[in-house]
mmCIF file of C-alpha atoms in Angstrom:
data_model
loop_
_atom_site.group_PDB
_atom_site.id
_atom_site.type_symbol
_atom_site.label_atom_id
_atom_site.label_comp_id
_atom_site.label_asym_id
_atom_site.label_seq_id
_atom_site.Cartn_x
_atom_site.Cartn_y
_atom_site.Cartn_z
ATOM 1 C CA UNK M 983 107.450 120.161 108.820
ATOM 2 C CA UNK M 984 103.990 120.559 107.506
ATOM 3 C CA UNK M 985 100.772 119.687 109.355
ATOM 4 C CA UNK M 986 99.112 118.858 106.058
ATOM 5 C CA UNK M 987 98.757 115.878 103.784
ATOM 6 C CA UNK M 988 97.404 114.518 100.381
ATOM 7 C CA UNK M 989 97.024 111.441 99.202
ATOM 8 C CA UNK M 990 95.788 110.120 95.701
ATOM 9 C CA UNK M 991 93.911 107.499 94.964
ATOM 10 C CA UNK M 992 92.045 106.146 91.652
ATOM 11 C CA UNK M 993 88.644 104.683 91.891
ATOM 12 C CA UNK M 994 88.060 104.053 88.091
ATOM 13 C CA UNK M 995 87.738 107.301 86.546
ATOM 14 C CA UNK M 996 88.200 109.533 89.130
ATOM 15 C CA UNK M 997 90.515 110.139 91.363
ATOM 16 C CA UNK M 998 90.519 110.958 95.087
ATOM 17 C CA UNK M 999 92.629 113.197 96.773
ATOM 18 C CA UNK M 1000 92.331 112.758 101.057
ATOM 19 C CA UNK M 1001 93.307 115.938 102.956
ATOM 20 C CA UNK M 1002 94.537 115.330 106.319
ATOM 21 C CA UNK M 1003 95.186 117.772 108.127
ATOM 22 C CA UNK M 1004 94.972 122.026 108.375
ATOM 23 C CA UNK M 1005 94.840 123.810 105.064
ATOM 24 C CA UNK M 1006 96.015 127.594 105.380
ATOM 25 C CA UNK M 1007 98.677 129.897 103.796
ATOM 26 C CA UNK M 1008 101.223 127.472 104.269
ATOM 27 C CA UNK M 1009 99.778 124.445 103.195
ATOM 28 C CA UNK M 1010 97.775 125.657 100.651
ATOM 29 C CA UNK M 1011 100.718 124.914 98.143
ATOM 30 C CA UNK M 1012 100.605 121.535 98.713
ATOM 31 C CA UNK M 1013 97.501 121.035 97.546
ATOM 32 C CA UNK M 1014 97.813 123.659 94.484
ATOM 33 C CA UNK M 1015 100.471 120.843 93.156
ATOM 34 C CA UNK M 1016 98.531 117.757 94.197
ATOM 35 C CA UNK M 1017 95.970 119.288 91.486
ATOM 36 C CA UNK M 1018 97.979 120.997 89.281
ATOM 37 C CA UNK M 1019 99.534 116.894 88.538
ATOM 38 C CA UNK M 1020 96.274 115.556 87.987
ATOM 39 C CA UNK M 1021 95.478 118.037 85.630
ATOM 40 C CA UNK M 1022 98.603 117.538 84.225
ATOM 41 C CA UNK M 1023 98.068 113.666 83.851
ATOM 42 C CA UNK M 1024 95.003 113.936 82.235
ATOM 43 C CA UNK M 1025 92.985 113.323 85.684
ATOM 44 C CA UNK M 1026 90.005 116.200 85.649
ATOM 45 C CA UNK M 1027 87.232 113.659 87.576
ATOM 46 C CA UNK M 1028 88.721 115.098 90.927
ATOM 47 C CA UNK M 1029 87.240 113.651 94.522
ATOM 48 C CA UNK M 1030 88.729 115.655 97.550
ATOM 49 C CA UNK M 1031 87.853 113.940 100.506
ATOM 50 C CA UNK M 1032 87.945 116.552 103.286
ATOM 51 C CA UNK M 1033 86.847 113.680 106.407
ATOM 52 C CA UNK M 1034 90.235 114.206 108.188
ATOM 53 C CA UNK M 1035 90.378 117.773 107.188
ATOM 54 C CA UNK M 1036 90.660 119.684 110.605
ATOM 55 C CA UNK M 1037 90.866 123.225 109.389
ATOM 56 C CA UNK M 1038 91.034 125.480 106.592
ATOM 57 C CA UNK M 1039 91.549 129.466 106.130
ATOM 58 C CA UNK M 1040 90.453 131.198 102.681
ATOM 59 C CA UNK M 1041 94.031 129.943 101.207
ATOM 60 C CA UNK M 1042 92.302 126.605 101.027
ATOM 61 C CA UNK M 1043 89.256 127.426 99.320
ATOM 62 C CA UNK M 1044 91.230 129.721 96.834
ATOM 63 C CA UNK M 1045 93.027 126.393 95.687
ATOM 64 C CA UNK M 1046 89.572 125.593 94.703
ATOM 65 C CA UNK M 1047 88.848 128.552 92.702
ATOM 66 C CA UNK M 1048 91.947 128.816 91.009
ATOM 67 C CA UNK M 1049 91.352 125.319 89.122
ATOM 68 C CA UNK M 1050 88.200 124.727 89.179
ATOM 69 C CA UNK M 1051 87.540 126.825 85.627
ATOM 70 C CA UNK M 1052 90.553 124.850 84.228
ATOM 71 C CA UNK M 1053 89.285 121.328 85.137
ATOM 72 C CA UNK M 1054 85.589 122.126 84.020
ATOM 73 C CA UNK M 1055 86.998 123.594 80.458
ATOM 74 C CA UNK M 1056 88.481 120.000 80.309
ATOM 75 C CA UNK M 1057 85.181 118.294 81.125
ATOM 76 C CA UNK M 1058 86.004 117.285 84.351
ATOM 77 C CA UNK M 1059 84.937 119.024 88.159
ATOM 78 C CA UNK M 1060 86.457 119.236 91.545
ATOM 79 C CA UNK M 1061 83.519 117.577 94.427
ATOM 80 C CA UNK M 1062 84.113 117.672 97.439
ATOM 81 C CA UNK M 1063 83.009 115.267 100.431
ATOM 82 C CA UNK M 1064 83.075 114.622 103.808
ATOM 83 C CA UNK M 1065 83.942 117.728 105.173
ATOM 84 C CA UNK M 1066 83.573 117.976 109.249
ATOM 85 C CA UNK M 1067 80.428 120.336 109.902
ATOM 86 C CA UNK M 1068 83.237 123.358 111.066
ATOM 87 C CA UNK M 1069 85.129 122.630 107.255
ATOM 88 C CA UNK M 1070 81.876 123.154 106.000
ATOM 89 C CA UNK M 1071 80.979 126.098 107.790
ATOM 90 C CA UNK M 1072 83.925 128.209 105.957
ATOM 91 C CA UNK M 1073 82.849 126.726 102.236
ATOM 92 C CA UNK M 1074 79.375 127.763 102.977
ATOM 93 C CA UNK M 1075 80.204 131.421 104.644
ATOM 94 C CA UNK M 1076 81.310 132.564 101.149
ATOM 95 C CA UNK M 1077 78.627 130.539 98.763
ATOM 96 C CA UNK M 1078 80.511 127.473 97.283
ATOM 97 C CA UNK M 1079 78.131 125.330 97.909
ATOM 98 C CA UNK M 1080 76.182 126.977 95.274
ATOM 99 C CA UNK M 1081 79.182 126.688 92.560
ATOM 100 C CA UNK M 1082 80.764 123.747 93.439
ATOM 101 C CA UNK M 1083 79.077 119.760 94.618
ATOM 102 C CA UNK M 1084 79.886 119.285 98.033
ATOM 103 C CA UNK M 1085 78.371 115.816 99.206
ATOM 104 C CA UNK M 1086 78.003 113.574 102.392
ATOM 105 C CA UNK M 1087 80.601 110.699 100.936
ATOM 106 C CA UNK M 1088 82.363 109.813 98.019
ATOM 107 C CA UNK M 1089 79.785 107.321 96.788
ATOM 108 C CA UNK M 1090 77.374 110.473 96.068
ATOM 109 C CA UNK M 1091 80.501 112.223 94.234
ATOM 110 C CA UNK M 1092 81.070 109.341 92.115
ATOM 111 C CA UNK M 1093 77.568 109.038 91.292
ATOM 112 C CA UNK M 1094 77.429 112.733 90.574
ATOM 113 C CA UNK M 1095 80.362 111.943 87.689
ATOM 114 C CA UNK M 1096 78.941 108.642 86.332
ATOM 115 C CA UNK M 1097 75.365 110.450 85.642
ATOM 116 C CA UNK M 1098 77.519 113.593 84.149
ATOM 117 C CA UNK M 1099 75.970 116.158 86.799
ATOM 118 C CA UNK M 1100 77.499 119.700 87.110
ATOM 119 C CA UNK M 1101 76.616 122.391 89.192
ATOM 120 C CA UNK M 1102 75.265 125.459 88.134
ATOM 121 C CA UNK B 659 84.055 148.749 130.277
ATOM 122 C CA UNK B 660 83.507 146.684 133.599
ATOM 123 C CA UNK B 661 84.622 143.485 134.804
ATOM 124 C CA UNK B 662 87.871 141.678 134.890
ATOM 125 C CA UNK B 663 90.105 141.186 131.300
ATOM 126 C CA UNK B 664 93.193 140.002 130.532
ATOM 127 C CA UNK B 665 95.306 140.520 127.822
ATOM 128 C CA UNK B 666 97.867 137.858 125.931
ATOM 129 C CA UNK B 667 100.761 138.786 123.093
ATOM 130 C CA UNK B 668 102.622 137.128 120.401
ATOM 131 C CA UNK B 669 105.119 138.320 118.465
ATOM 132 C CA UNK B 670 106.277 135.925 115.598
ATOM 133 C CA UNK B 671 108.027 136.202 112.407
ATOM 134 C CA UNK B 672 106.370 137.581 108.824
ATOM 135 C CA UNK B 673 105.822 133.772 107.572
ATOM 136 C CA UNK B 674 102.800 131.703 107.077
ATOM 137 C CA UNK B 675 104.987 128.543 108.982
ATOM 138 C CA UNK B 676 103.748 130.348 112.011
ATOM 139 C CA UNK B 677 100.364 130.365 111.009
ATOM 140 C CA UNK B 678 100.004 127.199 113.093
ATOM 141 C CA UNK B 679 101.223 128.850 115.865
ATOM 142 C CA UNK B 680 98.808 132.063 116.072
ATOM 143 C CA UNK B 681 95.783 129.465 115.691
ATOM 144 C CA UNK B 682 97.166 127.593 118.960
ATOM 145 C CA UNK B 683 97.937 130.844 120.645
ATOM 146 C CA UNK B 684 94.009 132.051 120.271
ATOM 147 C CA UNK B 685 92.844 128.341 120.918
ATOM 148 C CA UNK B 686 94.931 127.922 123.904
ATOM 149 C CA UNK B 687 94.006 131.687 125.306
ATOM 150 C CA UNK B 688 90.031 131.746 124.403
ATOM 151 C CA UNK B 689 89.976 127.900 125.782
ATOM 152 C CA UNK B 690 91.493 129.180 129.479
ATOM 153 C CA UNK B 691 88.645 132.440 128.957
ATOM 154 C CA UNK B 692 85.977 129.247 128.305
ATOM 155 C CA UNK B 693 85.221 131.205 125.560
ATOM 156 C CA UNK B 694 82.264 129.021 123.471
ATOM 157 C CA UNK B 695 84.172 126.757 121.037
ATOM 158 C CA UNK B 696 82.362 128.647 117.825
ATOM 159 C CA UNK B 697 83.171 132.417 119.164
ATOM 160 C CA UNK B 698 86.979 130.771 119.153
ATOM 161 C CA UNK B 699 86.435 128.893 115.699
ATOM 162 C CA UNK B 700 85.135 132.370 114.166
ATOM 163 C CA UNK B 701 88.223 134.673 115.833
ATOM 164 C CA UNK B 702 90.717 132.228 115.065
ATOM 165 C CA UNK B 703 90.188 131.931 111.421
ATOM 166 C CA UNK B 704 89.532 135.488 111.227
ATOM 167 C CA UNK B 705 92.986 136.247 113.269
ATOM 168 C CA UNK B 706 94.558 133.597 110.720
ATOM 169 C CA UNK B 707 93.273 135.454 107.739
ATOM 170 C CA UNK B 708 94.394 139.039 108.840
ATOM 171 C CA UNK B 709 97.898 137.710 109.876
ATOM 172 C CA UNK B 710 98.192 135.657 106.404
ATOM 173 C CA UNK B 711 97.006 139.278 104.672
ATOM 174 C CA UNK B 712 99.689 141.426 106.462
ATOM 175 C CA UNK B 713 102.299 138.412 105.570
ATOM 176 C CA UNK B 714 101.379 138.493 101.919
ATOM 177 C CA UNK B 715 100.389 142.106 101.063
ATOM 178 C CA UNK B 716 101.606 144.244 103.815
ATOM 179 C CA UNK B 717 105.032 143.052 103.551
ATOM 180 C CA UNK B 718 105.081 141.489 100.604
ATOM 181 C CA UNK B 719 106.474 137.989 101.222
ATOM 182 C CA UNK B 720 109.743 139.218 103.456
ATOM 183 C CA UNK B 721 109.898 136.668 106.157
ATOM 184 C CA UNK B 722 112.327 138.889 108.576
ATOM 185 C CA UNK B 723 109.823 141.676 109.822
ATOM 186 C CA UNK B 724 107.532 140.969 113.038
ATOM 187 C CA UNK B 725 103.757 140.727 113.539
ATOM 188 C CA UNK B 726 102.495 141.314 117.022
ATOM 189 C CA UNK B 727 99.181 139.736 118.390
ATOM 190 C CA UNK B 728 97.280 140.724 120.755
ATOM 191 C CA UNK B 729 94.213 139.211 122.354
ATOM 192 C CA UNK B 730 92.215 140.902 125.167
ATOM 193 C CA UNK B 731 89.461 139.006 126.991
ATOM 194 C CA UNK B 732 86.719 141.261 128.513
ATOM 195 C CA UNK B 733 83.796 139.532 129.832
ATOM 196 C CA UNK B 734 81.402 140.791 126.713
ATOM 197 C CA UNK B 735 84.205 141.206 124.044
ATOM 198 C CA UNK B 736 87.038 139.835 122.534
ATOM 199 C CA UNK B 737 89.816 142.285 120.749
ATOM 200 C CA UNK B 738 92.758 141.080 118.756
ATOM 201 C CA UNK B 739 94.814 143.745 117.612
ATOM 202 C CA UNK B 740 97.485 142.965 114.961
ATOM 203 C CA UNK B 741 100.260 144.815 114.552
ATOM 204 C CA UNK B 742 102.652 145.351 111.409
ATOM 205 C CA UNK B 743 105.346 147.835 109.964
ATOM 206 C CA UNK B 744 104.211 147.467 106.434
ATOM 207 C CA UNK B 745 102.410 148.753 103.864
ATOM 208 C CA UNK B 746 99.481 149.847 105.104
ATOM 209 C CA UNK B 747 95.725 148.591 103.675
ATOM 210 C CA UNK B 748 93.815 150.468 101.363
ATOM 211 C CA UNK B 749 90.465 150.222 102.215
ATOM 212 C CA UNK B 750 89.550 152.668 99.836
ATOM 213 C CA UNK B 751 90.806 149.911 97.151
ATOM 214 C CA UNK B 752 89.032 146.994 98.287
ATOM 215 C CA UNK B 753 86.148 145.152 96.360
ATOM 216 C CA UNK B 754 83.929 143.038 97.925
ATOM 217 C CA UNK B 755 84.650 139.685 96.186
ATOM 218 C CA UNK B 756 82.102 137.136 94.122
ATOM 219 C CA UNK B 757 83.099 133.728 94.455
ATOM 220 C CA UNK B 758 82.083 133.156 91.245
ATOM 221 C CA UNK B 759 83.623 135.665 89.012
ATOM 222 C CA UNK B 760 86.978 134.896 91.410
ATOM 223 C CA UNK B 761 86.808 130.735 89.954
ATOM 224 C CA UNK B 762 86.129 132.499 86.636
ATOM 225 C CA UNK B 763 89.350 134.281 86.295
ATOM 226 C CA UNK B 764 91.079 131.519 88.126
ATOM 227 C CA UNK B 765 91.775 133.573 90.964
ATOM 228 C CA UNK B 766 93.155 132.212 94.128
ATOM 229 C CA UNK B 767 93.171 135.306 96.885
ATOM 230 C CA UNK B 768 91.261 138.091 97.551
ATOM 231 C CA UNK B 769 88.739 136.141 100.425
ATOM 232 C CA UNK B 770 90.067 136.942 103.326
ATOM 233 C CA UNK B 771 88.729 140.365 104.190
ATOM 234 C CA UNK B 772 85.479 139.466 103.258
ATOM 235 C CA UNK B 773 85.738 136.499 106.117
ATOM 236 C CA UNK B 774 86.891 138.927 108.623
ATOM 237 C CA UNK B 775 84.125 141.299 108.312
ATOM 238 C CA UNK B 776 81.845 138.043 107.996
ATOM 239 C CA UNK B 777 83.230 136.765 111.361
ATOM 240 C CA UNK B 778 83.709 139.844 113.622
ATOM 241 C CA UNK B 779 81.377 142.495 114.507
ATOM 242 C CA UNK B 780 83.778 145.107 114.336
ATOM 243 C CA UNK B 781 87.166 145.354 112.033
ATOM 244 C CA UNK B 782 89.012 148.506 111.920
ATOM 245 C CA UNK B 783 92.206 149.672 110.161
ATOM 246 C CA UNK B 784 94.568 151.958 110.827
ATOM 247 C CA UNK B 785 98.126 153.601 110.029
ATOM 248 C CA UNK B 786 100.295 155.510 111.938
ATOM 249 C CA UNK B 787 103.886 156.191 109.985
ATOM 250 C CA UNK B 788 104.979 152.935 109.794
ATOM 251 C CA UNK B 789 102.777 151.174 111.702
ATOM 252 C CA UNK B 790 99.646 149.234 111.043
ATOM 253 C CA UNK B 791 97.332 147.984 113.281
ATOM 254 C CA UNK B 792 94.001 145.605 112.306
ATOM 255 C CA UNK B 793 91.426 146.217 115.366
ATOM 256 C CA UNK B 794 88.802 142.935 114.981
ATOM 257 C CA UNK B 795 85.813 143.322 118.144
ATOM 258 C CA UNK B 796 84.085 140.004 118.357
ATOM 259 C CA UNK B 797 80.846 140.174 120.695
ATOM 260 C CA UNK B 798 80.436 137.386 123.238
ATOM 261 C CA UNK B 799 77.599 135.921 125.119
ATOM 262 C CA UNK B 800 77.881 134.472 128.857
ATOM 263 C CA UNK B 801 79.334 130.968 128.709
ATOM 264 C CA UNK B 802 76.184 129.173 130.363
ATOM 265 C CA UNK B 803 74.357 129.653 127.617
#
């Protein structure tokens, strides 16, 4: 049994992945495969929303950096959003925030892609 | 040192499944110690990421050996030791790591040390024949404040 979850969902051209859940060593693989298949369909325009995200260990954020040069080579980008104010906390300890968008909601991640905006 | 601690193990298997259960060990302990909810946020993710390292690099993956946690509550401190009969760490070896260069070579590990030392005030390795032990010190402040 795994305390983790994610779910896809399209919102035009992107998609959205919602983690639910606590991301560590053990979960972690879950979500390598949940983007490993979007990159794999074609889907680079990656959302994870991290609202019912209730923890997450350096496992998690290595997901991150293991794709995120694939999906941008493709054109695409991983944002994330939503994350609870402790979620963020670990993303920020290590500097993602200044390689990768993390915004308040999906909206601003969406509008992000539509105006073609990359970080860095 | 002075004052009244108290000291709580755990022995579990060498598999991140019990991951879970190390995180709910340190909440449940540091919650009865009404140790401040981000002192426990900081030691439990940096307990979580030196268990997950002695899993995956000390012994490799094998899911039959034994970790053993232990958390001591003094009234200015917190220690966790952790406890393996792996291979040991080598310090000497490690690299501080860039985030950036990390995404750049599509690298997944290699953060979790760098958290630790981030988190705790005090981290200390050391081997004895077969035996590891991970020393993390984590200063607290009165409750009340």
């Amino acid at each position: 049994m795994s305390n983790f979850s994610v779910a896809f969902r399209d919102s035009g051209s992107t998609t959205i992945l919602t983690l639910r859940g606590e991301l560590d060593a053990h979960t972690a693989p879950e979500l390598e495969s949940a983007i490993k298949k979007c990159r794999d369909e074609g889907k680079t325009q990656l959302i994870v929303n991290g609202h019912d995200l209730d923890y997450i260990s350096s496992a998690g954020l290595g997901v991150f950096m293991a794709f995120i040069e694939d999906i941008r080579t493709l054109d695409g980008d991983i944002k994330i959003c939503a994350l609870q104010p402790k979620i963020y906390d670990v993303f920020d300890l290590l500097g993602f925030p200044r390689i990768y968008h993390i915004v308040d909601t999906e909206e601003e991640a969406i509008t992000l892609f539509e105006q073609g905006i990359q970080p860095i | 040192m002075g004052g009244m601690s108290t000291t709580h193990t755990l022995v579990i298997p060498s598999a991140t499944r019990y991951l879970a259960k190390v995180r709910r060990f340190i909440t449940v302990h540091a919650r009865q110690a009404k140790l401040r909810e981000k002192y426990l946020k900081e030691v439990r993710l940096a307990v979580d990421e030196a268990c997950s390292n002695v899993i995956e690099h000390a012994y490799q993956g094998k899911t039959d050996e034994k970790l053993q946690i232990t958390l001591t509550i003094h009234p200015t401190q917190v220690i966790i030791c952790i406890r393996d009969r792996g291979r040991p760490f080598d310090e000497e070896a490690y690299r501080k790591p860039n985030v950036v260069e990390l995404s750049r070579k599509r690298r997944s590990g290699g953060l979790g040390v760098d958290i630790i030392r981030r988190l705790m005030d005090e981290v200390e390795y050391s081997s004895e024949g077969n035996r590891n032990e991970i020393k993390l010190v984590k200063q607290i402040h009165s409750s009340s404040e």
